[in-house]
mmCIF file of C-alpha atoms and ligand atoms in Angstrom:
data_model
loop_
_atom_site.group_PDB
_atom_site.id
_atom_site.type_symbol
_atom_site.label_atom_id
_atom_site.label_comp_id
_atom_site.label_asym_id
_atom_site.label_seq_id
_atom_site.Cartn_x
_atom_site.Cartn_y
_atom_site.Cartn_z
ATOM 1 C CA UNK A 1498 -22.845 15.825 -8.805
ATOM 2 C CA UNK A 1499 -19.183 15.296 -9.354
ATOM 3 C CA UNK A 1500 -18.730 12.642 -12.032
ATOM 4 C CA UNK A 1501 -15.554 10.628 -12.431
ATOM 5 C CA UNK A 1502 -14.093 9.637 -15.810
ATOM 6 C CA UNK A 1503 -15.651 6.636 -17.599
ATOM 7 C CA UNK A 1504 -14.003 3.373 -16.582
ATOM 8 C CA UNK A 1505 -12.641 4.878 -13.366
ATOM 9 C CA UNK A 1506 -11.612 2.016 -11.060
ATOM 10 C CA UNK A 1507 -13.293 1.887 -7.664
ATOM 11 C CA UNK A 1508 -11.615 -0.520 -5.337
ATOM 12 C CA UNK A 1509 -10.450 -1.514 -1.909
ATOM 13 C CA UNK A 1510 -6.929 -2.594 -1.022
ATOM 14 C CA UNK A 1511 -5.276 -5.143 1.255
ATOM 15 C CA UNK A 1512 -1.862 -6.756 1.683
ATOM 16 C CA UNK A 1513 -1.057 -10.444 2.159
ATOM 17 C CA UNK A 1514 0.556 -10.351 5.582
ATOM 18 C CA UNK A 1515 -2.131 -8.123 7.046
ATOM 19 C CA UNK A 1516 -5.082 -10.392 6.176
ATOM 20 C CA UNK A 1517 -3.985 -13.898 5.123
ATOM 21 C CA UNK A 1518 -2.871 -15.323 8.465
ATOM 22 C CA UNK A 1519 0.016 -17.675 9.272
ATOM 23 C CA UNK A 1520 2.491 -16.042 6.975
ATOM 24 C CA UNK A 1521 5.090 -17.969 8.935
ATOM 25 C CA UNK A 1522 7.957 -17.808 6.489
ATOM 26 C CA UNK A 1523 8.127 -14.016 6.339
ATOM 27 C CA UNK A 1524 10.531 -11.681 8.116
ATOM 28 C CA UNK A 1525 7.688 -9.863 9.843
ATOM 29 C CA UNK A 1526 6.222 -13.038 11.339
ATOM 30 C CA UNK A 1527 9.686 -13.847 12.640
ATOM 31 C CA UNK A 1528 9.909 -10.409 14.274
ATOM 32 C CA UNK A 1529 6.449 -10.744 15.783
ATOM 33 C CA UNK A 1530 7.238 -14.055 17.477
ATOM 34 C CA UNK A 1531 10.889 -13.445 18.386
ATOM 35 C CA UNK A 1532 11.677 -13.624 22.111
ATOM 36 C CA UNK A 1533 11.467 -10.106 23.563
ATOM 37 C CA UNK A 1534 9.882 -8.818 20.359
ATOM 38 C CA UNK A 1535 9.205 -5.091 20.182
ATOM 39 C CA UNK A 1536 6.038 -5.865 18.169
ATOM 40 C CA UNK A 1537 3.119 -5.575 20.646
ATOM 41 C CA UNK A 1538 0.584 -7.869 18.965
ATOM 42 C CA UNK A 1539 1.001 -10.794 16.581
ATOM 43 C CA UNK A 1540 -0.754 -11.414 13.262
ATOM 44 C CA UNK A 1541 -1.667 -15.071 13.943
ATOM 45 C CA UNK A 1542 -4.576 -16.170 11.789
ATOM 46 C CA UNK A 1543 -5.139 -12.519 10.789
ATOM 47 C CA UNK A 1544 -8.458 -12.429 8.861
ATOM 48 C CA UNK A 1545 -7.889 -15.923 7.454
ATOM 49 C CA UNK A 1546 -8.207 -14.432 4.000
ATOM 50 C CA UNK A 1547 -5.781 -17.057 2.754
ATOM 51 C CA UNK A 1548 -8.822 -19.324 2.813
ATOM 52 C CA UNK A 1549 -11.639 -16.784 2.808
ATOM 53 C CA UNK A 1550 -10.614 -14.627 -0.177
ATOM 54 C CA UNK A 1551 -13.626 -15.777 -2.252
ATOM 55 C CA UNK A 1552 -15.922 -14.343 0.409
ATOM 56 C CA UNK A 1553 -13.930 -11.076 0.533
ATOM 57 C CA UNK A 1554 -14.073 -10.692 -3.230
ATOM 58 C CA UNK A 1555 -17.756 -11.559 -3.386
ATOM 59 C CA UNK A 1556 -18.500 -8.915 -0.735
ATOM 60 C CA UNK A 1557 -16.575 -6.217 -2.600
ATOM 61 C CA UNK A 1558 -18.309 -7.052 -5.862
ATOM 62 C CA UNK A 1559 -21.700 -7.066 -4.136
ATOM 63 C CA UNK A 1560 -21.069 -3.591 -2.774
ATOM 64 C CA UNK A 1561 -20.571 -2.254 -6.297
ATOM 65 C CA UNK A 1562 -16.799 -1.893 -6.245
ATOM 66 C CA UNK A 1563 -15.096 -2.713 -9.524
ATOM 67 C CA UNK A 1564 -11.573 -3.589 -8.434
ATOM 68 C CA UNK A 1565 -9.586 -5.318 -5.695
ATOM 69 C CA UNK A 1566 -5.939 -4.601 -4.918
ATOM 70 C CA UNK A 1567 -4.288 -7.465 -3.069
ATOM 71 C CA UNK A 1568 -0.742 -8.582 -2.375
ATOM 72 C CA UNK A 1569 1.064 -11.822 -3.037
ATOM 73 C CA UNK A 1570 3.563 -13.080 -0.459
ATOM 74 C CA UNK A 1571 7.085 -13.617 -1.710
ATOM 75 C CA UNK A 1572 7.770 -15.857 1.301
ATOM 76 C CA UNK A 1573 5.064 -18.285 0.187
ATOM 77 C CA UNK A 1574 5.962 -18.245 -3.505
ATOM 78 C CA UNK A 1575 9.713 -18.611 -2.935
ATOM 79 C CA UNK A 1576 9.944 -20.185 0.529
ATOM 80 C CA UNK A 1577 13.611 -21.040 0.021
ATOM 81 C CA UNK A 1578 15.942 -19.137 -2.243
ATOM 82 C CA UNK A 1579 15.433 -20.416 -5.773
ATOM 83 C CA UNK A 1580 12.643 -22.827 -4.844
ATOM 84 C CA UNK A 1581 9.358 -21.711 -6.367
ATOM 85 C CA UNK A 1582 6.119 -23.218 -5.089
ATOM 86 C CA UNK A 1583 3.777 -24.124 -7.934
ATOM 87 C CA UNK A 1584 0.963 -24.653 -5.436
ATOM 88 C CA UNK A 1585 1.299 -21.088 -4.140
ATOM 89 C CA UNK A 1586 1.392 -19.672 -7.665
ATOM 90 C CA UNK A 1587 -1.824 -21.601 -8.275
ATOM 91 C CA UNK A 1588 -3.307 -20.167 -5.096
ATOM 92 C CA UNK A 1589 -2.717 -16.579 -6.157
ATOM 93 C CA UNK A 1590 -3.817 -17.359 -9.697
ATOM 94 C CA UNK A 1591 -7.108 -18.607 -8.249
ATOM 95 C CA UNK A 1592 -7.478 -15.230 -6.520
ATOM 96 C CA UNK A 1593 -7.091 -13.502 -9.879
ATOM 97 C CA UNK A 1594 -9.643 -15.846 -11.439
ATOM 98 C CA UNK A 1595 -12.020 -15.315 -8.549
ATOM 99 C CA UNK A 1596 -11.889 -11.552 -9.179
ATOM 100 C CA UNK A 1597 -12.548 -12.142 -12.849
ATOM 101 C CA UNK A 1598 -15.483 -14.428 -12.067
ATOM 102 C CA UNK A 1599 -17.080 -11.610 -10.040
ATOM 103 C CA UNK A 1600 -16.328 -9.023 -12.723
ATOM 104 C CA UNK A 1601 -13.731 -7.354 -10.505
ATOM 105 C CA UNK A 1602 -10.480 -5.964 -11.961
ATOM 106 C CA UNK A 1603 -7.556 -7.428 -10.019
ATOM 107 C CA UNK A 1604 -4.605 -5.256 -9.065
ATOM 108 C CA UNK A 1605 -1.679 -7.299 -7.780
ATOM 109 C CA UNK A 1606 1.052 -6.003 -5.447
ATOM 110 C CA UNK A 1607 4.274 -8.017 -5.654
ATOM 111 C CA UNK A 1608 5.845 -6.693 -2.464
ATOM 112 C CA UNK A 1609 3.988 -5.161 0.451
ATOM 113 C CA UNK A 1610 6.700 -4.747 3.148
ATOM 114 C CA UNK A 1611 7.385 -8.422 3.899
ATOM 115 C CA UNK A 1612 10.231 -10.512 2.483
ATOM 116 C CA UNK A 1613 11.046 -14.217 2.964
ATOM 117 C CA UNK A 1614 13.146 -15.131 5.983
ATOM 118 C CA UNK A 1615 16.010 -16.230 3.739
ATOM 119 C CA UNK A 1616 16.004 -12.802 2.072
ATOM 120 C CA UNK A 1617 16.007 -11.091 5.448
ATOM 121 C CA UNK A 1618 18.923 -13.261 6.566
ATOM 122 C CA UNK A 1619 20.856 -12.049 3.525
ATOM 123 C CA UNK A 1620 20.313 -8.464 4.679
ATOM 124 C CA UNK A 1621 17.021 -7.809 2.891
ATOM 125 C CA UNK A 1622 17.083 -4.634 0.803
ATOM 126 C CA UNK A 1623 20.628 -3.936 2.021
ATOM 127 C CA UNK A 1624 21.932 -6.868 0.006
ATOM 128 C CA UNK A 1625 23.825 -5.680 -3.035
ATOM 129 C CA UNK A 1626 21.888 -8.094 -5.248
ATOM 130 C CA UNK A 1627 18.495 -7.388 -3.672
ATOM 131 C CA UNK A 1628 17.278 -5.929 -6.960
ATOM 132 C CA UNK A 1629 18.308 -9.051 -8.891
ATOM 133 C CA UNK A 1630 16.637 -11.276 -6.299
ATOM 134 C CA UNK A 1631 13.440 -9.260 -6.597
ATOM 135 C CA UNK A 1632 13.690 -9.324 -10.393
ATOM 136 C CA UNK A 1633 13.965 -13.111 -10.309
ATOM 137 C CA UNK A 1634 11.025 -13.345 -7.933
ATOM 138 C CA UNK A 1635 9.013 -11.184 -10.335
ATOM 139 C CA UNK A 1636 9.824 -13.623 -13.099
ATOM 140 C CA UNK A 1637 8.647 -16.505 -10.898
ATOM 141 C CA UNK A 1638 5.397 -14.665 -10.190
ATOM 142 C CA UNK A 1639 4.573 -14.101 -13.874
ATOM 143 C CA UNK A 1640 2.135 -17.039 -14.065
ATOM 144 C CA UNK A 1641 -0.102 -15.134 -11.637
ATOM 145 C CA UNK A 1642 -0.384 -12.072 -13.840
ATOM 146 C CA UNK A 1643 0.206 -13.496 -17.304
ATOM 147 C CA UNK A 1644 -3.409 -13.806 -18.286
ATOM 148 C CA UNK A 1645 -5.704 -10.839 -17.861
ATOM 149 C CA UNK A 1646 -4.058 -8.893 -15.046
ATOM 150 C CA UNK A 1647 -3.696 -5.328 -16.197
ATOM 151 C CA UNK A 1648 -2.429 -3.613 -13.038
ATOM 152 C CA UNK A 1649 0.671 -4.642 -11.116
ATOM 153 C CA UNK A 1650 2.297 -2.718 -8.260
ATOM 154 C CA UNK A 1651 5.943 -3.702 -7.891
ATOM 155 C CA UNK A 1652 6.871 -2.430 -4.421
ATOM 156 C CA UNK A 1653 4.498 -0.869 -1.925
ATOM 157 C CA UNK A 1654 5.722 2.308 -0.227
ATOM 158 C CA UNK A 1655 9.432 1.943 -0.975
ATOM 159 C CA UNK A 1656 9.875 5.246 0.851
ATOM 160 C CA UNK A 1657 8.518 3.759 4.073
ATOM 161 C CA UNK A 1658 10.748 0.698 3.662
ATOM 162 C CA UNK A 1659 13.730 3.035 3.291
ATOM 163 C CA UNK A 1660 12.743 4.896 6.483
ATOM 164 C CA UNK A 1661 12.349 1.666 8.400
ATOM 165 C CA UNK A 1662 15.838 0.652 7.308
ATOM 166 C CA UNK A 1663 17.063 4.148 8.149
ATOM 167 C CA UNK A 1664 15.774 3.748 11.691
ATOM 168 C CA UNK A 1665 17.568 0.405 12.047
ATOM 169 C CA UNK A 1666 20.830 2.045 10.990
ATOM 170 C CA UNK A 1667 23.146 2.507 14.013
ATOM 171 C CA UNK A 1668 24.377 5.830 12.631
ATOM 172 C CA UNK A 1669 20.851 7.071 11.887
ATOM 173 C CA UNK A 1670 20.232 10.737 12.465
ATOM 174 C CA UNK A 1671 17.362 11.054 14.895
ATOM 175 C CA UNK A 1672 14.358 13.034 13.729
ATOM 176 C CA UNK A 1673 12.107 15.058 15.964
ATOM 177 C CA UNK A 1674 8.987 13.021 15.437
ATOM 178 C CA UNK A 1675 7.739 10.036 13.518
ATOM 179 C CA UNK A 1676 9.896 8.649 10.790
ATOM 180 C CA UNK A 1677 13.623 8.213 10.517
ATOM 181 C CA UNK A 1678 15.420 9.583 7.504
ATOM 182 C CA UNK A 1679 15.329 7.215 4.541
ATOM 183 C CA UNK A 1680 18.395 5.013 4.110
ATOM 184 C CA UNK A 1681 19.990 6.262 0.886
ATOM 185 C CA UNK A 1682 21.501 3.001 -0.282
ATOM 186 C CA UNK A 1683 18.290 1.133 0.404
ATOM 187 C CA UNK A 1684 16.339 3.796 -1.519
ATOM 188 C CA UNK A 1685 18.636 3.328 -4.509
ATOM 189 C CA UNK A 1686 18.425 -0.478 -4.302
ATOM 190 C CA UNK A 1687 14.626 -0.303 -4.181
ATOM 191 C CA UNK A 1688 14.601 1.941 -7.248
ATOM 192 C CA UNK A 1689 16.827 -0.567 -9.053
ATOM 193 C CA UNK A 1690 14.567 -3.445 -7.957
ATOM 194 C CA UNK A 1691 11.550 -1.563 -9.267
ATOM 195 C CA UNK A 1692 13.193 -1.021 -12.656
ATOM 196 C CA UNK A 1693 14.172 -4.687 -12.900
ATOM 197 C CA UNK A 1694 10.661 -5.828 -12.018
ATOM 198 C CA UNK A 1695 9.197 -3.422 -14.584
ATOM 199 C CA UNK A 1696 11.469 -4.852 -17.262
ATOM 200 C CA UNK A 1697 10.296 -8.362 -16.439
ATOM 201 C CA UNK A 1698 6.653 -7.302 -16.384
ATOM 202 C CA UNK A 1699 7.024 -5.486 -19.701
ATOM 203 C CA UNK A 1700 7.419 -8.896 -21.357
ATOM 204 C CA UNK A 1701 3.738 -9.559 -20.633
ATOM 205 C CA UNK A 1702 1.453 -7.786 -23.116
ATOM 206 C CA UNK A 1703 -1.218 -5.690 -21.442
ATOM 207 C CA UNK A 1704 0.408 -5.405 -18.013
ATOM 208 C CA UNK A 1705 0.787 -1.892 -16.613
ATOM 209 C CA UNK A 1706 3.231 -1.587 -13.767
ATOM 210 C CA UNK A 1707 4.189 1.065 -11.266
ATOM 211 C CA UNK A 1708 5.086 1.481 -7.630
ATOM 212 C CA UNK A 1709 3.076 3.064 -4.859
ATOM 213 C CA UNK A 1710 4.439 5.981 -2.859
ATOM 214 C CA UNK A 1711 3.368 7.102 0.623
ATOM 215 C CA UNK A 1712 2.814 10.806 0.068
ATOM 216 C CA UNK A 1713 3.247 13.044 3.104
ATOM 217 C CA UNK A 1714 1.519 16.365 2.286
ATOM 218 C CA UNK A 1715 4.479 18.196 3.808
ATOM 219 C CA UNK A 1716 3.595 21.617 5.241
ATOM 220 C CA UNK A 1717 6.462 23.955 6.040
ATOM 221 C CA UNK A 1718 6.184 25.944 9.250
ATOM 222 C CA UNK A 1719 6.543 29.570 8.023
ATOM 223 C CA UNK A 1720 10.204 30.418 7.582
ATOM 224 C CA UNK A 1721 11.221 26.730 7.341
ATOM 225 C CA UNK A 1722 10.460 26.212 3.640
ATOM 226 C CA UNK A 1723 14.018 25.194 2.820
ATOM 227 C CA UNK A 1724 14.182 22.627 5.639
ATOM 228 C CA UNK A 1725 10.814 21.244 4.597
ATOM 229 C CA UNK A 1726 12.018 20.764 1.024
ATOM 230 C CA UNK A 1727 15.189 19.063 2.288
ATOM 231 C CA UNK A 1728 13.135 16.802 4.495
ATOM 232 C CA UNK A 1729 10.677 16.002 1.737
ATOM 233 C CA UNK A 1730 12.985 15.219 -1.188
ATOM 234 C CA UNK A 1731 14.611 11.934 -0.028
ATOM 235 C CA UNK A 1732 11.316 10.835 1.480
ATOM 236 C CA UNK A 1733 8.880 11.581 -1.337
ATOM 237 C CA UNK A 1734 10.155 13.285 -4.484
ATOM 238 C CA UNK A 1735 13.068 10.877 -4.932
ATOM 239 C CA UNK A 1736 10.573 8.019 -5.232
ATOM 240 C CA UNK A 1737 8.216 9.977 -7.457
ATOM 241 C CA UNK A 1738 11.057 10.919 -9.789
ATOM 242 C CA UNK A 1739 11.875 7.220 -10.075
ATOM 243 C CA UNK A 1740 8.306 6.664 -11.304
ATOM 244 C CA UNK A 1741 8.593 9.104 -14.236
ATOM 245 C CA UNK A 1742 7.502 7.396 -17.415
ATOM 246 C CA UNK A 1743 6.083 4.326 -15.643
ATOM 247 C CA UNK A 1744 2.665 3.092 -16.731
ATOM 248 C CA UNK A 1745 1.242 4.647 -13.576
ATOM 249 C CA UNK A 1746 2.268 5.907 -10.175
ATOM 250 C CA UNK A 1747 0.385 4.793 -7.073
ATOM 251 C CA UNK A 1748 -0.421 7.585 -4.646
ATOM 252 C CA UNK A 1749 -1.145 6.670 -1.037
ATOM 253 C CA UNK A 1750 -2.277 9.410 1.306
ATOM 254 C CA UNK A 1751 -3.550 9.558 4.868
ATOM 255 C CA UNK A 1752 -2.451 12.717 6.675
ATOM 256 C CA UNK A 1753 -0.130 15.730 6.517
ATOM 257 C CA UNK A 1754 3.203 16.461 8.155
ATOM 258 C CA UNK A 1755 4.432 19.800 9.450
ATOM 259 C CA UNK A 1756 8.164 20.385 9.247
ATOM 260 C CA UNK A 1757 10.237 23.005 11.030
ATOM 261 C CA UNK A 1758 14.004 23.464 11.553
ATOM 262 C CA UNK A 1759 14.163 20.363 13.759
ATOM 263 C CA UNK A 1760 12.322 18.055 11.360
ATOM 264 C CA UNK A 1761 8.803 16.626 11.380
ATOM 265 C CA UNK A 1762 6.411 17.721 14.112
ATOM 266 C CA UNK A 1763 3.561 15.929 15.887
ATOM 267 C CA UNK A 1764 0.003 16.923 14.884
ATOM 268 C CA UNK A 1765 -0.816 20.488 15.957
ATOM 269 C CA UNK A 1766 -2.275 20.856 19.463
ATOM 270 C CA UNK A 1767 -6.032 20.437 19.430
ATOM 271 C CA UNK A 1768 -6.158 18.776 16.006
ATOM 272 C CA UNK A 1769 -8.512 15.853 15.571
ATOM 273 C CA UNK A 1770 -6.472 12.663 15.417
ATOM 274 C CA UNK A 1771 -7.275 9.114 14.311
ATOM 275 C CA UNK A 1772 -6.569 5.737 15.931
ATOM 276 C CA UNK A 1773 -3.062 5.788 14.478
ATOM 277 C CA UNK A 1774 -2.443 9.185 16.086
ATOM 278 C CA UNK A 1775 -2.374 10.915 12.712
ATOM 279 C CA UNK A 1776 -4.101 14.220 12.085
ATOM 280 C CA UNK A 1777 -7.531 13.895 10.448
ATOM 281 C CA UNK A 1778 -6.734 15.598 7.149
ATOM 282 C CA UNK A 1779 -8.615 14.329 4.084
ATOM 283 C CA UNK A 1780 -7.119 17.118 1.941
ATOM 284 C CA UNK A 1781 -3.870 15.114 2.010
ATOM 285 C CA UNK A 1782 -5.076 13.086 -0.952
ATOM 286 C CA UNK A 1783 -5.372 15.975 -3.413
ATOM 287 C CA UNK A 1784 -2.023 17.356 -2.245
ATOM 288 C CA UNK A 1785 -0.345 13.981 -2.785
ATOM 289 C CA UNK A 1786 -1.924 13.532 -6.209
ATOM 290 C CA UNK A 1787 -0.890 17.020 -7.402
ATOM 291 C CA UNK A 1788 2.661 16.519 -6.182
ATOM 292 C CA UNK A 1789 2.901 13.109 -7.870
ATOM 293 C CA UNK A 1790 1.544 14.487 -11.147
ATOM 294 C CA UNK A 1791 4.028 17.366 -11.070
ATOM 295 C CA UNK A 1792 7.124 15.421 -10.007
ATOM 296 C CA UNK A 1793 6.495 12.444 -12.309
ATOM 297 C CA UNK A 1794 5.957 14.876 -15.202
ATOM 298 C CA UNK A 1795 2.479 13.692 -16.015
ATOM 299 C CA UNK A 1796 2.555 9.974 -15.230
ATOM 300 C CA UNK A 1797 -1.003 8.602 -14.864
ATOM 301 C CA UNK A 1798 -2.028 8.390 -11.214
ATOM 302 C CA UNK A 1799 -3.877 5.633 -9.404
ATOM 303 C CA UNK A 1800 -4.843 6.276 -5.793
ATOM 304 C CA UNK A 1801 -3.711 2.916 -4.469
ATOM 305 C CA UNK A 1802 -4.466 3.678 -0.798
ATOM 306 C CA UNK A 1803 -6.436 6.257 1.144
ATOM 307 C CA UNK A 1804 -8.323 5.776 4.374
ATOM 308 C CA UNK A 1805 -8.626 6.373 8.084
ATOM 309 C CA UNK A 1806 -8.215 4.317 11.247
ATOM 310 C CA UNK A 1807 -11.351 4.973 13.237
ATOM 311 C CA UNK A 1808 -14.001 3.186 15.279
ATOM 312 C CA UNK A 1809 -16.436 5.937 14.228
ATOM 313 C CA UNK A 1810 -17.673 4.685 10.865
ATOM 314 C CA UNK A 1811 -19.645 7.853 9.938
ATOM 315 C CA UNK A 1812 -16.345 9.727 10.334
ATOM 316 C CA UNK A 1813 -14.820 7.317 7.772
ATOM 317 C CA UNK A 1814 -17.535 8.420 5.356
ATOM 318 C CA UNK A 1815 -16.808 12.114 6.062
ATOM 319 C CA UNK A 1816 -13.111 11.539 5.527
ATOM 320 C CA UNK A 1817 -13.577 9.631 2.295
ATOM 321 C CA UNK A 1818 -16.133 12.066 0.910
ATOM 322 C CA UNK A 1819 -13.794 15.007 1.478
ATOM 323 C CA UNK A 1820 -10.799 13.103 0.113
ATOM 324 C CA UNK A 1821 -12.784 12.196 -3.018
ATOM 325 C CA UNK A 1822 -14.017 15.773 -3.469
ATOM 326 C CA UNK A 1823 -10.376 16.877 -3.456
ATOM 327 C CA UNK A 1824 -9.479 14.095 -5.862
ATOM 328 C CA UNK A 1825 -12.245 15.232 -8.186
ATOM 329 C CA UNK A 1826 -10.782 18.741 -8.158
ATOM 330 C CA UNK A 1827 -7.438 17.372 -9.347
ATOM 331 C CA UNK A 1828 -9.169 15.543 -12.208
ATOM 332 C CA UNK A 1829 -10.991 18.763 -13.149
ATOM 333 C CA UNK A 1830 -7.584 20.494 -13.220
ATOM 334 C CA UNK A 1831 -6.385 17.939 -15.766
ATOM 335 C CA UNK A 1832 -4.617 15.277 -13.679
ATOM 336 C CA UNK A 1833 -5.003 11.843 -15.294
ATOM 337 C CA UNK A 1834 -6.345 9.778 -12.368
ATOM 338 C CA UNK A 1835 -7.362 6.216 -13.235
ATOM 339 C CA UNK A 1836 -8.806 4.901 -10.020
ATOM 340 C CA UNK A 1837 -9.308 5.071 -6.263
ATOM 341 C CA UNK A 1838 -8.621 2.219 -3.820
ATOM 342 C CA UNK A 1839 -9.741 2.588 -0.259
ATOM 343 C CA UNK A 1840 -7.480 1.294 2.500
ATOM 344 C CA UNK A 1841 -8.658 -1.076 3.599
ATOM 345 C CA UNK A 1842 -11.205 -3.664 2.557
ATOM 346 C CA UNK A 1843 -11.031 -5.329 5.988
ATOM 347 C CA UNK A 1844 -10.176 -4.458 9.567
ATOM 348 C CA UNK A 1845 -6.744 -6.007 9.381
ATOM 349 C CA UNK A 1846 -3.433 -6.462 11.171
ATOM 350 C CA UNK A 1847 -1.961 -2.986 11.338
ATOM 351 C CA UNK A 1848 1.726 -3.989 11.597
ATOM 352 C CA UNK A 1849 1.881 -4.828 15.284
ATOM 353 C CA UNK A 1850 -1.556 -3.733 16.387
ATOM 354 C CA UNK A 1851 -5.163 -4.716 15.855
ATOM 355 C CA UNK A 1852 -6.807 -1.613 17.311
ATOM 356 C CA UNK A 1853 -6.421 0.874 14.411
ATOM 357 C CA UNK A 1854 -9.385 -0.250 12.332
ATOM 358 C CA UNK A 1855 -9.099 0.915 8.712
ATOM 359 C CA UNK A 1856 -11.677 -1.482 7.272
ATOM 360 C CA UNK A 1857 -14.818 -0.991 5.242
ATOM 361 C CA UNK A 1858 -15.685 -4.457 6.509
ATOM 362 C CA UNK A 1859 -15.314 -5.583 10.140
ATOM 363 C CA UNK A 1860 -13.882 -9.025 10.894
ATOM 364 C CA UNK A 1861 -14.639 -11.031 14.028
ATOM 365 C CA UNK A 1862 -11.214 -12.218 15.185
ATOM 366 C CA UNK A 1863 -12.563 -15.473 16.636
ATOM 367 C CA UNK A 1864 -15.035 -16.586 13.962
ATOM 368 C CA UNK A 1865 -13.648 -14.572 11.006
ATOM 369 C CA UNK A 1866 -17.182 -13.481 10.282
ATOM 370 C CA UNK A 1867 -17.302 -10.423 8.032
ATOM 371 C CA UNK A 1868 -19.690 -7.521 8.696
ATOM 372 C CA UNK A 1869 -20.121 -4.834 6.088
ATOM 373 C CA UNK A 1870 -20.004 -1.328 7.594
ATOM 374 C CA UNK A 1871 -22.181 1.585 6.387
ATOM 375 C CA UNK A 1872 -19.042 3.212 4.916
ATOM 376 C CA UNK A 1873 -18.625 0.207 2.605
ATOM 377 C CA UNK A 1874 -22.189 0.582 1.353
ATOM 378 C CA UNK A 1875 -21.664 4.288 0.915
ATOM 379 C CA UNK A 1876 -18.485 3.790 -1.141
ATOM 380 C CA UNK A 1877 -20.243 1.113 -3.184
ATOM 381 C CA UNK A 1878 -22.979 3.637 -4.067
ATOM 382 C CA UNK A 1879 -20.363 6.172 -5.147
ATOM 383 C CA UNK A 1880 -18.774 3.470 -7.308
ATOM 384 C CA UNK A 1881 -22.096 2.478 -8.893
ATOM 385 C CA UNK A 1882 -22.901 6.113 -9.684
ATOM 386 C CA UNK A 1883 -19.280 6.801 -10.694
ATOM 387 C CA UNK A 1884 -20.022 10.123 -9.062
ATOM 388 C CA UNK A 1885 -19.916 11.861 -5.708
HETATM 389 C C1 BGC B 1379 0.539 0.646 4.177
HETATM 390 C C2 BGC B 1379 -0.445 -0.303 4.816
HETATM 391 C C3 BGC B 1379 -0.860 0.208 6.177
HETATM 392 C C4 BGC B 1379 -1.518 1.556 5.998
HETATM 393 C C5 BGC B 1379 -1.962 2.204 7.284
HETATM 394 C C6 BGC B 1379 0.236 2.085 4.401
HETATM 395 O O1 BGC B 1379 1.375 2.709 4.875
HETATM 396 O O2 BGC B 1379 0.724 0.335 2.825
HETATM 397 O O3 BGC B 1379 0.133 -1.575 4.880
HETATM 398 O O4 BGC B 1379 -1.692 -0.674 6.855
HETATM 399 O O5 BGC B 1379 -0.686 2.448 5.338
HETATM 400 O O6 BGC B 1379 -0.905 2.440 8.139
#
C-alpha cells in the first residue's frame, strides 16, 4: 500500500470552454465558426455543463473525489471591456457553493486558453497592457473566490499559450515536430500577468495562487543534451522559474518529448500512442514533478492535470496507476505534493476535436447524459483510501 499524505486533494479537472457550451463571446468560439476555419469540429453545446454543473459535481463527490478544478470564462464575466456581468459572477459563485455543499474543495482557474473577443481584437497576450487587463479581470472575479476558495490557478499552461502565439508569428522558426517555439514577448507578458493576478489575489485571506505548467519530460537523444536543454528552457523552465515562491505550482503531464539537433521528434517507431497521437508514457508525471520541484526551488506542487485520451478505459486505469506510483515515489523522496487532479472529469471538447476522450465520465452528445466509467470508480476508491 502506498499511502498519500493526510489531506491530499483528489480531484478531476475541466475548463469552461471545453464543457460549458455556447461560449459565444470567446476568441476560440470565433475561430471555430469563422468562414474557412482551420478548426475541424466546433464546441457547440459542449457538455452543457453551464447548466449541468450540479450533476457533474454531485457525480464527482459520489465517486469519493474530494476536489474539483474548474475554469471561469473571462468572456462571460467581462463580455465587453470594462463591463462586468454580476449575473455571471453569481453563476460561478453558485458553482463554488455547489462544491461546498457536496463537501468538495473547489479549485478555480481564471484563464484556461480562451479570452474575450474584445481582448483578442486588441491583440490578446501581445497587447502591451495585457497583464493590466488580466489583473483588472482578476479583481472583477474576486467575488467568486472571496469566501472559502483556497486554490486559484491564474493562467493555465502559459507555456502552451506562448507556443501557440509563436506558431502564429510570421517570422516563427519552424520546429521539426509538434510545437512552435514559444513567443518570447508573450511569455514575458504572461509572467507579468501572473504576477499582477497574484498580487490581486493576495488581498484575499486564505487564497493560495499559482499557475499551471505543461511539463514535457524532455529526453535528449544521446549526444544532443545541449540542444535539448536549449529547447526545454524557454518552453518549461522559464515558466517554472516564474513560479518560484508562489503558493504552489501546478504540474500538468501527459507524455514525453525526445529532442535531437533538429528539435522535437515524433514518438519513437513502434511506441504505443494515445488518441492524441502522444506516446503512452505515465512516467512523465514523476519527471515533471521532480523538475518543477527543482526549478521552483521547493515550491509546493499540485498535479493540476494528468490523463490520457483513450477509448480503452482499462488502459486509462493502467496509465493513472503507473502515474500515481511515480508520483508517490516523488513524495517519498521529499517533494511536497498537495494533490492530484485527473484530466478530465468529462469527455469534453478537445480544442477542435471530440474524438480524443480524456474523461472519467462519458457524455452523450445528444442528450448530455453522463455515464461513469470504471476508471472513475477506480480513482474514487484510491481517493477514499488515500492510498494506491
Ligand atoms: C490542457 C487541456 C487539454 C489537455 C489535453 C492540457 O494541455 O490544459 O485544456 O484538453 O491538456 O490536451
